[in-house]
Amino acid sequence: MFEEYFVDVILPLPLKGTFTYKLEEEEFNALTIGCRIAVPFGSKKIYTGLVYHLHQNKPELYKAKPIQQILDSAPIVTEKQIRLWEWISDYYMCSIGDVFRQALPSALKVNSETFIKRNDHPVDEKLTKEEGYILEILAKKSSVSVEELASTLDNRYILKIIKQLLDKNLIVIDEKLKQKYVPKIENYVRFNEDLKNNKEAFSEAFLKLDRAPKQKEIVMRLLTLEAENKPIKASKIIKLTNTSHGILNSLVKKNILNIYQLQTDRTYTEEQELQPIFSLSDAQEKAYQEIHQSFKENDISLLYGVTGSGKTEIYIQLIQDTLAEGKQVLFLLPEIAISTQLIYRLKQFFGNDVGYYHSKFNNQEQVELWLKTFHNQYKILIGARSALFLPIENLGLIIVDEEHEGSFKQNQPNPRYNARDTALVWAKIHQAKTLLGSATPSLESYYNSKNGKYGFVELKQRYGNVLMPEIQIIDLQKAYKKKEIQGHFSDILLNEIRDNLEQKKQIIIFQNRRGYAPVVECQTCGHTPHCPNCDVSLTYHKVSHLLKCHYCGHTQAQPKFCPSCHGFNLDTKGLGTEQIEQELSLLFPNHKIGRMDADTTKGKHGFEKIIHAFEAREIDILVGTQMVAKGLDFDNIGLVGILKADTLLNYPDFRAHERAFQLMTQVAGRAGRKKDRGKVLIQSFNPEHNILQQISIYNYKEMAKEVLYERRQFVYPPFNRMIILTLKHKDQVKLDVASNLLAQHLQKSFGEQLLGPETPPIARIKNLYHKRILIKLINPKKIVSAKKYIEQILENFKTIKAYRSIQIIVDVDPY
Ligand code: ADP
Ligand code: ZN
């Protein structure tokens, strides 16, 4: 009997399951799991697929098509990764194709819809005829889709040719939508080559410098540094010689030195001298030993260490221990852009063993990091949640820092995964340990450590025994009644700001809303401008005189008069960072006020610039949104002010209290970290609020106990699991009917565990109406079968023709 060969392929599509194609015998023998192949799909499309399973079972229901092409001779995805993807797709109820699409850099998964363009790399290799043809097309057109190329060229080979061009670094993927990542450039110095090679001219120039001793010093120093054969930063030599840019520039003008530029924050940085590891304080040492101890019994441990307790140094020790065992470390943090301080610290100790993954890297850099990781060239990988998808082979330890952070959850698109939870599975696949670290642990992790599922280690004091900042709550109602308030600042807060400014201490003011004011309102008729696409009022941005929608990005000019009654009485309500910045600059005209929010950190290195300015004390008062809460480590902050705690406490979400506690404690933790004790002032209309009282005495455990008690009473996580189905459509009536029907079907099985369909707080976003169905799963043993059941109902529902146009989003653990 004659043999037939098949391959099951993962395609980057939101469709269930894998897809079977036919192979020739030689192809079958050449392929292994994790290799890429080009396959046709639908009538015209071509995709990069990933080999999932090789077999000889002929599909019974359809005729398998042949593949187009093998793209890899060796795998680029590991079997361990595929196991992780399977778990994600099962648990988060999405297709494995969704995970594949998320996991791989775009340059590794080219398909018909991909656009490519020429880069500025010169052609210095021989090209095949087809390669040359594509480059010719790209010389005339700046960007072209693979689909278009396929229809002009012989379509069977297109992905292979594109891969060759990518490998030769002659083209790049064109990601128009993606903000371009512009690498940081630094100035370096070297001698003018011509001068240096001409001994006489050189010594003549050198002699002339006798009258400029500072310049001479730079030259001398450069001569010694040159011997080390490493690039020399301009800033470094200025610092070493205690000179200035001006002095260096005179040497450049005299044509003795040249300035040249290098990129500093690519995946590779220049060799630097490694720092010895700090020795731990007694308290740190104790916690460190306890972690080791707890890892003997548990795979997962929670390190609960107050802000400024020096968790990072403990991580560094643990990383070293893991490396000593010959294993790798994955370090996950909430956001890479705001972690420059931490990356810098790790790089100081581990140098180029550290790789870090940044979603803003261009696709070449992403591919470079991916392949280097695959080939075991890093010992430590750092990144935000997407670093979970790197092909690490030999993990010994995963550290999830600030594990309570909401940004570990991907809200859109699929897979809607939580990186902290997924990290535990990734560690299990490697039989590695996981350390979760936080000063304000999520209640899930805390609960798991209390009931013995995780180990628990506590670090109660700050490094250097600095006292935790003193927290005082200010009664806003009283302040308004007694007129002890200017703008949004109570007199108590203003006095404290003045004191700190006098002592040359820096100040952070926290307000969790950007823009100037969230609402514009006509005082005559009450009209409020709304977004035309979403059911939300527009936020006023005073600096730009614009009204902006924070949901869809819609922007319009601030009207001069009310569009409804034509009156001129437009006023603003609510409070954003822009307004506070303005108030402060009026109150303290002689001090520098800075602002850190999504608007000011957009640019290339927006975030770093503000941090550097603050560090260099060029900013006295920094106003910011929750960005200022995240792990910044400065040593001169005397005061932290929270302008209005109430908005955080009254947020309509079962997590509001937990989050409010975490956020305010973290912001407070920025104060007085090194030497002197800091102070925190929290303004509120409700100063007796339980949560505020608990924050003021750092009583995390009491907060946790109370909130967990409530959660148990009302059956919220961690005492249940939740799944939210969101239905979206532009026709409100159709959406109503459809969501009622779907809820009815689900109700049969879930009864009272099903809530809705309800209209979410924002009923329409980007012109689509929203409806939500919430399912609470109480019995942990039935979660798997419940998910299967929901999937089945959704499959059936999608076959109803009238409702096919309705988008349904499934979100597991939607928080
Ligand atoms: P956390 O992350 O727990 O809030 P950090 O790790 O940022 O705290 O540490 C707070 C500060 O104390 C940092 O500036 C850090 O450099 C310093 N520090 C912590 N441990 C040590 C140590 N063992 N030796 C020297 N400095 C330390
Ligand atoms: Zn909008």
PDB file of C-alpha atoms and ligand atoms in Angstrom, residues 531-536 538 549-554 764-766, ligand 2:
ATOM      1  CA  CYS A 531     -17.831  61.749  21.761  1.00  0.00           C
ATOM      2  CA  PRO A 532     -19.697  61.081  18.514  1.00  0.00           C
ATOM      3  CA  ASN A 533     -18.484  57.455  18.542  1.00  0.00           C
ATOM      4  CA  CYS A 534     -18.682  56.528  22.212  1.00  0.00           C
ATOM      5  CA  ASP A 535     -21.048  57.173  25.083  1.00  0.00           C
ATOM      6  CA  VAL A 536     -18.593  59.229  27.124  1.00  0.00           C
ATOM      7  CA  LEU A 538     -14.978  64.455  26.161  1.00  0.00           C
ATOM      8  CA  CYS A 549     -12.115  61.002  23.795  1.00  0.00           C
ATOM      9  CA  HIS A 550      -9.931  58.723  25.935  1.00  0.00           C
ATOM     10  CA  TYR A 551     -11.631  55.652  24.459  1.00  0.00           C
ATOM     11  CA  CYS A 552     -11.374  56.059  20.693  1.00  0.00           C
ATOM     12  CA  GLY A 553      -8.994  58.991  20.345  1.00  0.00           C
ATOM     13  CA  HIS A 554     -11.572  61.283  18.711  1.00  0.00           C
ATOM     14  CA  ARG A 764     -21.063  52.403  23.124  1.00  0.00           C
ATOM     15  CA  ILE A 765     -17.418  52.568  22.055  1.00  0.00           C
ATOM     16  CA  LYS A 766     -16.214  53.320  18.535  1.00  0.00           C
TER      17      LYS A 766
HETATM   18 ZN    ZN B   2     -14.819  58.067  21.475  1.00  0.00          ZN
END
